[in-house]
Coordinates of C-alpha atoms and ligand atoms in Angstrom, one line a residue:
M1 CA 74.0 95.0 115.1
N2 CA 73.6 93.7 118.6
R3 CA 70.6 95.8 119.2
L4 CA 69.9 94.2 122.6
H5 CA 73.3 95.3 123.7
L6 CA 72.7 98.9 122.5
V7 CA 69.4 99.1 124.4
R8 CA 71.0 97.7 127.5
T9 CA 73.8 100.2 127.6
Q10 CA 71.3 103.0 127.1
K11 CA 69.2 102.3 130.2
P12 CA 68.4 104.7 131.5
P13 CA 68.7 106.8 128.4
V14 CA 72.0 108.5 128.0
T15 CA 70.2 111.7 127.2
T16 CA 68.9 111.9 130.6
H17 CA 70.4 115.3 131.4
Y18 CA 70.5 116.7 134.8
T19 CA 71.3 120.3 135.7
S20 CA 73.9 121.0 138.3
R21 CA 71.3 123.0 140.3
T22 CA 69.9 119.7 141.3
L23 CA 73.2 118.3 142.3
D24 CA 74.9 118.7 145.6
S25 CA 78.4 117.3 145.4
T26 CA 78.5 116.8 149.2
Q27 CA 75.8 114.2 148.9
P28 CA 76.7 110.6 148.3
A29 CA 76.6 109.5 144.7
A30 CA 73.5 107.5 145.0
S31 CA 71.4 110.3 146.5
R32 CA 72.9 112.7 144.1
R33 CA 71.7 110.5 141.4
R34 CA 68.2 110.4 143.0
A35 CA 68.4 114.2 143.2
C36 CA 68.8 114.4 139.5
V37 CA 65.2 115.2 138.9
K38 CA 65.3 117.4 136.0
Q39 CA 65.4 115.3 132.9
L40 CA 65.8 117.2 129.8
E41 CA 64.4 115.3 126.8
L42 CA 66.2 117.5 124.4
G43 CA 66.5 117.4 120.6
P44 CA 69.8 118.7 119.4
S45 CA 68.6 122.2 118.7
K46 CA 67.2 122.6 122.2
T47 CA 70.3 121.1 123.6
M48 CA 72.3 123.8 122.0
A49 CA 70.3 126.4 124.0
Y50 CA 71.8 125.1 127.2
R51 CA 75.3 126.4 127.6
S52 CA 76.3 123.5 129.6
V53 CA 78.4 120.5 129.5
C54 CA 77.3 117.0 130.2
K55 CA 79.4 114.6 132.0
T56 CA 78.6 111.0 131.3
L57 CA 79.1 108.8 134.2
V58 CA 78.9 105.2 133.2
N59 CA 78.3 102.5 135.7
L60 CA 79.4 99.7 133.4
H61 CA 78.9 96.8 135.6
G62 CA 75.3 97.6 136.3
G63 CA 74.8 98.6 132.7
A64 CA 73.4 101.9 134.0
T65 CA 74.2 105.2 132.5
F66 CA 73.4 108.7 133.6
V67 CA 74.5 112.0 132.5
Q68 CA 75.3 114.8 134.9
M69 CA 75.1 118.3 133.6
R70 CA 77.2 121.1 134.9
H71 CA 76.9 124.7 134.0
L72 CA 79.6 126.0 131.7
S73 CA 81.1 129.4 131.8
T74 CA 82.0 131.1 128.5
S75 CA 85.6 130.1 129.3
N76 CA 85.0 126.5 128.4
K77 CA 87.5 126.8 125.6
L78 CA 90.2 127.9 128.1
N79 CA 89.3 125.1 130.3
N80 CA 89.6 122.7 127.4
S81 CA 86.1 121.4 128.0
Y82 CA 84.0 120.7 124.9
R83 CA 80.7 119.4 124.1
A84 CA 82.4 117.2 121.5
V85 CA 86.0 116.3 120.9
V86 CA 86.9 114.8 117.6
V87 CA 90.2 113.0 117.5
G88 CA 91.6 113.0 113.9
G89 CA 90.9 115.6 111.3
G90 CA 90.9 113.4 108.2
A91 CA 87.9 112.5 106.1
G92 CA 85.7 111.2 108.9
G93 CA 86.9 113.7 111.5
L94 CA 86.2 116.8 109.5
A95 CA 82.8 115.5 108.3
M96 CA 81.7 114.9 111.9
A97 CA 83.2 118.2 113.1
S98 CA 81.3 120.1 110.4
M99 CA 78.0 118.3 111.4
L100 CA 78.5 118.7 115.1
G101 CA 79.8 122.2 114.9
S102 CA 76.6 123.3 113.2
K103 CA 74.6 121.6 116.0
F104 CA 76.6 122.7 119.0
G105 CA 78.4 125.9 117.9
K106 CA 82.1 126.6 117.3
S107 CA 83.5 126.8 120.8
Q108 CA 81.8 123.5 121.6
V109 CA 83.5 121.3 119.1
A110 CA 87.3 120.7 119.1
V111 CA 89.2 118.6 116.6
V112 CA 92.6 117.3 117.6
E113 CA 94.7 117.0 114.4
P114 CA 98.5 117.3 114.2
S115 CA 99.0 117.8 110.5
D116 CA 99.4 121.1 108.6
N117 CA 98.2 119.3 105.5
H118 CA 95.1 117.4 104.6
Y119 CA 95.2 115.0 101.7
Y120 CA 92.5 113.5 99.5
Q121 CA 94.2 110.1 99.6
P122 CA 92.0 108.4 96.9
M123 CA 93.7 110.7 94.4
W124 CA 97.1 109.1 95.2
T125 CA 96.3 106.3 92.7
M126 CA 96.0 108.9 90.0
V127 CA 99.1 110.7 91.3
G128 CA 101.0 107.4 91.0
G129 CA 99.7 106.9 87.5
G130 CA 100.8 110.4 86.4
L131 CA 97.2 111.5 86.0
K132 CA 97.2 114.1 88.7
T133 CA 99.9 116.0 90.6
F134 CA 100.5 115.5 94.3
D135 CA 99.6 119.1 94.9
Q136 CA 96.1 118.5 93.6
S137 CA 95.6 116.0 96.4
A138 CA 96.6 118.4 99.1
R139 CA 95.1 121.3 101.0
M140 CA 96.4 123.3 104.0
T141 CA 94.4 122.1 107.0
K142 CA 93.7 125.7 108.0
D143 CA 92.1 126.4 104.6
I144 CA 89.6 123.6 104.7
F145 CA 89.0 123.3 108.4
P146 CA 85.3 123.7 109.3
S147 CA 84.6 127.3 110.4
N148 CA 82.2 126.0 113.1
A149 CA 84.8 124.0 115.0
T150 CA 88.1 124.7 116.9
W151 CA 91.3 123.2 115.6
I152 CA 93.7 121.9 118.3
Q153 CA 96.9 121.3 116.4
D154 CA 98.2 118.4 118.5
A155 CA 98.1 114.6 118.7
A156 CA 96.1 112.5 121.1
V157 CA 98.4 110.4 123.2
K158 CA 96.0 108.8 125.8
F159 CA 92.3 108.1 126.2
D160 CA 90.7 108.1 129.7
P161 CA 87.1 107.2 128.9
D162 CA 86.1 106.8 132.5
N163 CA 86.9 110.5 133.1
N164 CA 85.8 111.7 129.7
T165 CA 89.3 113.0 129.0
V166 CA 91.7 112.9 126.1
Y167 CA 95.4 113.8 126.7
T168 CA 97.5 115.3 124.0
K169 CA 101.2 115.3 123.2
D170 CA 101.6 118.9 124.2
G171 CA 100.2 118.1 127.6
K172 CA 96.6 119.3 127.1
E173 CA 93.8 117.6 129.0
L174 CA 90.6 117.8 126.9
K175 CA 87.3 117.1 128.6
Y176 CA 84.3 116.1 126.5
D177 CA 80.7 115.1 126.6
L178 CA 80.9 113.3 123.3
L179 CA 84.1 111.8 121.9
I180 CA 84.4 111.0 118.2
V181 CA 87.4 108.9 117.3
A182 CA 88.5 109.2 113.6
M183 CA 92.2 108.5 113.6
G184 CA 92.5 106.5 110.4
L185 CA 95.1 103.8 110.0
Q186 CA 98.8 103.8 110.9
L187 CA 101.1 102.7 108.1
R188 CA 103.6 100.2 109.1
F189 CA 106.5 100.3 106.6
E190 CA 108.8 99.2 109.4
Q191 CA 107.2 95.8 109.7
V192 CA 108.8 94.8 106.4
K193 CA 112.5 94.3 106.9
G194 CA 114.6 96.6 104.8
L195 CA 111.7 98.4 103.3
Q196 CA 112.4 101.8 104.7
E197 CA 116.0 101.6 103.6
A198 CA 114.8 100.5 100.1
I199 CA 112.3 103.4 99.9
A200 CA 115.0 105.8 100.9
N201 CA 117.7 104.5 98.6
D202 CA 116.1 102.8 95.6
P203 CA 114.2 105.0 93.1
M204 CA 112.4 101.9 91.8
V205 CA 110.8 101.1 95.2
C206 CA 107.6 103.2 95.8
S207 CA 104.2 103.2 97.4
N208 CA 101.0 105.2 96.7
Y209 CA 100.1 104.8 100.3
S210 CA 101.8 107.8 101.9
A211 CA 102.4 111.4 101.2
E212 CA 106.1 110.8 101.5
T213 CA 106.3 107.9 98.9
V214 CA 103.6 108.5 96.3
M215 CA 105.6 110.9 94.3
K216 CA 108.2 108.2 93.6
T217 CA 105.7 106.0 91.7
F218 CA 105.3 107.7 88.4
P219 CA 108.9 108.5 87.8
A220 CA 109.7 104.9 88.5
L221 CA 107.1 103.7 86.0
Q222 CA 108.6 106.1 83.4
K223 CA 112.1 104.9 84.1
L224 CA 111.4 101.2 84.0
E225 CA 112.4 99.7 80.6
S226 CA 112.4 95.9 81.3
G227 CA 112.3 93.2 83.9
N228 CA 110.0 92.5 86.8
A229 CA 107.4 95.0 88.0
I230 CA 106.1 93.7 91.3
F231 CA 103.0 94.9 93.2
T232 CA 102.2 93.8 96.7
F233 CA 99.2 93.5 99.1
P234 CA 100.1 93.0 102.8
N235 CA 98.8 90.6 105.4
T236 CA 96.8 93.2 107.4
P237 CA 93.6 95.1 107.0
I238 CA 94.3 98.1 104.7
K239 CA 92.5 101.2 103.4
C240 CA 91.1 100.9 99.9
A241 CA 91.8 97.3 99.3
G242 CA 91.6 97.9 95.6
A243 CA 94.4 100.4 95.5
P244 CA 97.3 97.9 95.4
Q245 CA 96.0 96.5 92.1
K246 CA 94.6 99.8 90.6
I247 CA 98.2 101.1 90.2
M248 CA 99.1 97.8 88.6
Y249 CA 96.5 98.2 85.9
L250 CA 97.6 101.8 85.3
A251 CA 101.2 100.6 85.1
E252 CA 100.4 97.9 82.6
H253 CA 98.5 100.3 80.4
Y254 CA 101.3 102.8 80.7
F255 CA 103.9 100.2 79.6
S256 CA 101.7 99.2 76.7
K257 CA 101.2 102.8 75.5
H258 CA 104.9 103.3 75.6
G259 CA 105.9 100.2 73.7
K260 CA 107.7 98.4 76.5
R261 CA 105.1 96.0 77.8
D262 CA 106.6 93.0 76.1
K263 CA 109.8 93.5 78.0
I264 CA 108.2 93.8 81.4
N265 CA 106.7 91.0 83.6
I266 CA 103.9 92.2 85.8
I267 CA 103.5 90.3 89.0
Y268 CA 100.9 90.8 91.7
N269 CA 101.8 89.1 95.0
S270 CA 98.9 89.3 97.4
S271 CA 98.4 88.0 100.9
L272 CA 94.8 87.4 100.1
P273 CA 93.4 84.2 98.7
V274 CA 91.2 86.1 96.1
I275 CA 91.7 89.1 93.8
F276 CA 88.8 91.0 95.3
G277 CA 86.3 90.3 98.1
V278 CA 83.1 90.6 96.0
K279 CA 82.6 87.8 93.5
K280 CA 80.9 89.9 90.8
Y281 CA 83.9 92.3 90.5
A282 CA 86.5 89.6 91.1
N283 CA 85.3 87.8 88.0
E284 CA 85.8 90.8 85.9
L285 CA 89.2 91.6 87.3
L286 CA 90.4 88.0 86.7
K287 CA 89.3 88.3 83.1
I288 CA 91.4 91.5 82.8
I289 CA 94.3 89.9 84.4
E290 CA 94.2 87.0 82.0
E291 CA 93.8 89.3 78.9
R292 CA 96.8 91.4 80.0
N293 CA 99.0 88.5 80.9
I294 CA 99.6 89.5 84.5
T295 CA 101.0 86.9 86.9
V296 CA 99.1 86.6 90.2
N297 CA 100.5 84.8 93.3
F298 CA 97.9 84.6 96.1
R299 CA 98.9 84.1 99.8
H300 CA 102.3 85.7 99.2
S301 CA 103.2 88.3 101.9
L302 CA 106.1 90.7 101.5
S303 CA 108.5 90.2 104.5
E304 CA 111.8 91.7 103.4
V305 CA 113.3 94.0 100.7
N306 CA 117.0 93.9 100.0
H307 CA 117.5 96.9 97.7
E308 CA 121.2 96.2 97.2
K309 CA 120.4 92.8 95.7
K310 CA 117.1 94.1 94.2
E311 CA 115.4 91.2 95.9
A312 CA 111.9 91.0 97.5
V313 CA 111.2 88.2 99.9
F314 CA 107.7 86.8 100.3
V315 CA 106.3 84.4 102.9
K316 CA 104.1 81.8 101.4
L317 CA 101.3 82.0 103.9
D318 CA 99.7 78.7 103.2
S319 CA 102.9 76.7 103.3
E320 CA 103.4 74.4 106.3
N321 CA 106.6 76.1 107.6
Q322 CA 106.0 79.6 106.3
E323 CA 108.5 79.0 103.5
T324 CA 109.8 82.1 101.8
V325 CA 110.4 82.8 98.1
N326 CA 112.7 85.4 96.6
F327 CA 111.7 87.6 93.6
N328 CA 114.1 89.8 91.8
Y329 CA 112.5 93.2 91.2
D330 CA 113.2 96.0 88.8
F331 CA 110.2 98.0 90.0
L332 CA 108.5 97.4 93.3
H333 CA 105.2 99.0 94.4
V334 CA 104.5 98.2 98.0
S335 CA 101.3 98.5 99.9
P336 CA 102.6 98.4 103.4
P337 CA 101.2 96.6 106.4
M338 CA 98.7 98.8 108.3
G339 CA 97.0 98.8 111.7
S340 CA 95.1 100.6 114.3
P341 CA 97.1 103.6 115.6
D342 CA 99.2 102.7 118.7
V343 CA 97.5 105.3 120.8
L344 CA 94.1 103.7 120.1
K345 CA 95.3 100.1 120.1
N346 CA 96.8 100.4 123.6
S347 CA 93.7 102.2 125.1
P348 CA 90.6 101.0 127.0
I349 CA 88.4 101.9 124.0
A350 CA 89.9 99.4 121.6
A351 CA 88.5 96.1 120.7
E352 CA 90.7 93.0 120.9
N353 CA 91.9 93.5 117.4
G354 CA 93.1 97.0 118.3
F355 CA 90.4 99.0 116.4
L356 CA 87.8 101.1 118.1
A357 CA 85.1 98.9 119.4
V358 CA 81.8 100.2 118.0
H359 CA 78.4 98.8 117.1
K360 CA 78.7 98.3 113.4
E361 CA 75.3 99.7 112.4
T362 CA 75.4 102.8 114.6
G363 CA 79.0 103.8 115.2
Q364 CA 78.4 104.0 119.0
H365 CA 81.0 102.5 121.2
T366 CA 80.1 99.1 122.6
K367 CA 81.1 100.0 126.2
Y368 CA 81.1 103.8 126.5
P369 CA 77.8 105.3 125.2
N370 CA 79.3 108.8 124.8
I371 CA 82.0 107.6 122.5
F372 CA 81.6 107.1 118.8
G373 CA 83.8 106.1 115.9
I374 CA 84.0 106.6 112.2
G375 CA 86.2 105.4 109.4
D376 CA 89.3 103.3 109.1
C377 CA 90.1 103.2 112.8
T378 CA 86.9 101.4 113.8
D379 CA 86.2 97.7 113.9
I380 CA 83.3 98.1 111.5
P381 CA 83.6 95.1 109.3
T382 CA 83.5 96.7 105.9
A383 CA 86.2 97.8 103.4
K384 CA 87.9 100.9 104.7
T385 CA 87.3 103.7 102.2
A386 CA 86.3 107.4 102.1
A387 CA 83.1 106.2 100.5
A388 CA 82.3 104.2 103.6
V389 CA 83.2 107.2 105.7
A390 CA 80.6 109.3 103.8
A391 CA 77.8 106.8 104.4
Q392 CA 78.9 106.3 108.1
S393 CA 78.9 110.1 108.6
G394 CA 75.2 110.4 107.9
V395 CA 74.4 107.4 110.1
L396 CA 76.6 108.6 112.9
N397 CA 75.1 112.1 112.9
R398 CA 71.7 110.5 113.4
T399 CA 73.0 108.1 116.0
I400 CA 74.3 111.0 118.0
E401 CA 71.0 112.9 117.6
A402 CA 69.1 109.8 118.7
V403 CA 71.4 109.3 121.7
L404 CA 71.0 112.9 122.7
A405 CA 67.3 112.6 122.5
G406 CA 67.1 109.4 124.4
R407 CA 65.9 107.4 121.4
E408 CA 67.2 104.2 120.0
P409 CA 69.0 105.0 116.7
Q410 CA 66.8 104.3 113.7
K411 CA 69.1 104.8 110.8
L412 CA 71.4 101.9 110.5
Y413 CA 74.6 101.5 108.5
D414 CA 74.4 98.7 105.9
G415 CA 78.2 98.5 105.4
Y416 CA 78.0 100.6 102.2
T417 CA 81.5 101.0 100.7
S418 CA 82.9 101.6 97.3
C419 CA 86.0 101.0 95.4
P420 CA 86.5 102.6 92.0
L421 CA 88.7 100.0 90.4
V422 CA 90.6 102.0 87.8
V423 CA 91.8 99.4 85.3
G424 CA 93.5 101.7 82.8
Y425 CA 93.9 105.3 81.7
D426 CA 90.2 105.4 80.5
K427 CA 88.3 102.7 82.3
C428 CA 87.0 101.9 85.7
I429 CA 84.8 99.3 87.4
L430 CA 82.8 101.1 90.1
A431 CA 82.5 98.4 92.8
E432 CA 79.9 99.3 95.5
F433 CA 78.8 96.8 98.1
D434 CA 77.6 96.1 101.6
F435 CA 78.5 94.2 104.8
N436 CA 77.7 90.9 103.1
A437 CA 79.9 91.7 100.1
Q438 CA 76.7 92.0 98.0
P439 CA 76.7 94.7 95.3
L440 CA 74.9 97.9 96.2
E441 CA 75.2 99.8 93.0
T442 CA 74.1 103.4 92.5
F443 CA 73.5 103.3 88.7
P444 CA 70.8 101.4 86.9
F445 CA 73.4 99.6 84.7
D446 CA 75.8 96.8 85.3
Q447 CA 78.7 98.4 87.2
G448 CA 80.6 95.1 86.9
K449 CA 81.6 96.2 83.4
K450 CA 84.6 98.5 82.9
R451 CA 83.4 101.9 81.8
T452 CA 84.7 105.2 80.6
S453 CA 81.9 107.1 82.4
M454 CA 83.0 105.6 85.7
Y455 CA 86.6 106.5 85.1
Y456 CA 85.7 110.2 84.7
L457 CA 83.4 110.0 87.7
K458 CA 86.4 108.7 89.8
K459 CA 89.0 111.1 88.3
D460 CA 87.1 114.3 88.1
M461 CA 83.9 114.2 90.1
M462 CA 84.8 112.3 93.2
P463 CA 87.4 114.8 94.3
E464 CA 84.6 117.5 94.2
F465 CA 82.3 115.3 96.4
Y466 CA 85.2 115.1 98.9
W467 CA 86.3 118.7 99.1
K468 CA 82.9 120.3 98.7
G469 CA 80.7 117.6 100.2
L470 CA 82.2 115.0 102.6
I471 CA 84.6 117.1 104.7
K472 CA 81.9 119.8 105.0
G473 CA 79.4 117.3 106.4
K474 CA 77.3 117.5 103.3
W475 CA 77.9 114.2 101.5
E476 CA 76.5 111.1 103.0
G477 CA 77.2 108.9 100.1
P478 CA 75.0 108.1 97.1
G479 CA 72.2 106.2 99.0
V480 CA 69.5 108.8 98.0
F481 CA 70.6 108.8 94.3
R482 CA 70.6 105.0 94.3
K483 CA 67.0 105.0 95.5
I484 CA 65.9 107.5 92.9
L485 CA 67.8 105.9 90.0
H486 CA 66.3 102.5 90.9
L487 CA 62.9 104.1 91.1
G488 CA 62.7 103.4 94.8
M489 CA 62.9 99.7 94.2
G490 CA 66.6 99.1 95.3
K491 CA 68.0 98.9 98.8
Ligands
FAD501 P1 92.0 109.5 107.5 O1 91.4 110.3 106.4 O2 93.3 108.8 107.2 O3 92.3 110.5 108.7 C1 92.9 110.2 109.9 C2 93.4 111.4 110.6 O4 93.7 111.2 111.9 C3 94.6 112.0 109.9 O5 94.4 113.3 109.5 C4 95.7 111.9 111.0 O6 96.7 112.9 111.0 C5 94.9 111.9 112.3 N1 95.5 111.3 113.4 C6 96.2 110.1 113.4 N2 96.7 109.9 114.7 C7 96.3 110.9 115.4 C8 96.4 111.3 116.8 N3 97.1 110.5 117.7 N4 95.8 112.4 117.3 C9 95.1 113.2 116.4 N5 94.9 112.9 115.1 C10 95.5 111.8 114.6 N6 88.8 105.6 99.5 C11 87.8 105.7 98.6 O7 86.6 105.8 99.0 N7 88.0 105.5 97.3 C12 89.2 105.3 96.7 O8 89.4 105.2 95.5 C13 90.3 105.3 97.7 N8 91.6 105.1 97.2 C14 92.6 105.2 98.0 C15 93.9 105.1 97.5 C16 95.0 105.2 98.4 C17 96.4 105.1 97.8 C18 94.8 105.5 99.7 C19 96.0 105.7 100.6 C20 93.5 105.5 100.3 C21 92.4 105.4 99.4 N9 91.1 105.4 99.9 C22 90.1 105.4 99.0 C23 90.9 105.3 101.4 C24 90.5 106.6 102.1 O9 91.4 107.6 101.8 C25 90.4 106.4 103.6 O10 89.6 105.2 103.8 C26 89.8 107.6 104.3 O11 90.7 108.7 104.2 C27 89.6 107.2 105.7 O12 89.2 108.3 106.5 P2 89.5 108.4 108.0 O13 88.9 109.7 108.5 O14 89.1 107.2 108.7 O15 91.1 108.5 108.1

């Protein structure tokens, strides 16, 4: 983390709260600032006692920050003013809403989330493999929404960070003291020519990556009798970078169990130059790929699908003139291109790459100290997973506490992320690693080996951690268990 930068943007501390009693709006700004004599060094619980809203005014050029506090009537909800606004009610959004709701109180925390349904997306690998039903991965948002937060069923369409305002599709203007951005990734099926048409018209083209397409996968695996089964990995950052190959191993195992494996060629075409970003796990995966006679083509990026000809076109990314190569497919599982949501990408809070610009170890925005981010939509350079969201939620909660108390955040995120690499109907390699792609394993045995225990952990226990822990703000990842299981000697 650029700690110097963090310190600089926090001078004077962003928790310097001033009551409106000390502020006379007819005074010029500078003297109003001088008049802000009442500094409240508040911990979060004390902060709650004040029924007030802070307005953070950031003088970016001078690097100075101060917080002006105005008294809030009980009608804050009607006025659409909140202590915290969370944009996105997925894994990270609900975790943070639960944590902040218990700090600030229900009418003080709003979550902007358009969807009626909430999905445990990691289960879609199992849905595609026929191991779980789609319904098992879904809940009604209203049924799992934190009781201590307010749901605004709407979509954010514009961020105005200089005025602490988020605008919504239905025309709401939401004011906040703290903004948490947790919008996830936008799927970009349209970036592959012909893909949407192929998904709509060809039962053998599927994708575990969306609620609309995941239910096509297992029927297609069942239907396939022979030919080419192709699995793709796009040329963009994606969520759960292991998922494009997990479904391939399940498919291979399924074909073997049903006596059709020798009539099916399994082909993995990936834009990446490696099978997995962590060497230890990559080595094991390459062994499995060889044992099971799977063809892998690196640096091949899907650019077009012609479902009438049953053809998939790939760009050879390392070729001089971006040559293309055509593959006939009989089954095609596509991991689509993904990116930062447009609303975020085109906003002043995005980094150059379109993701939310945050300090990677604290989750605090690099420019606006009252803005924070969690999960897939941030530019935190780690693999985008729900496991990472869990670890980030614990850190971000403490970052916000520290910021409110005028302290420098002490708990720093180490990049922890995890990818349960399901390699068949009874085995899983539980990859866990940090920012430096170094293993950060919870269990005191070699997680590089495929294991049945890890398979059941992934299939049956992780959904419980999600529904009962993560989205309720009660699961911050396995860090504590890791320490205990390694007798305090691990990281
Ligand atoms: P999300 O959970 O995607 O939530 C984003 C939310 O923002 C959504 O609810 C969306 O509706 C909302 N939103 C979007 N735009 C707006 C807007 N304009 N206004 C308001 N709200 C908006 N992770 C693991 O840890 N392990 C796994 O094994 C695993 N496997 C996976 C397999 C598949 C097939 C997939 C698809 C994902 C997998 N993941 C896995 C990844 C994991 O699901 C995500 O990393 C995680 O959900 C990210 O959480 P998030 O809060 O950042 O985003």
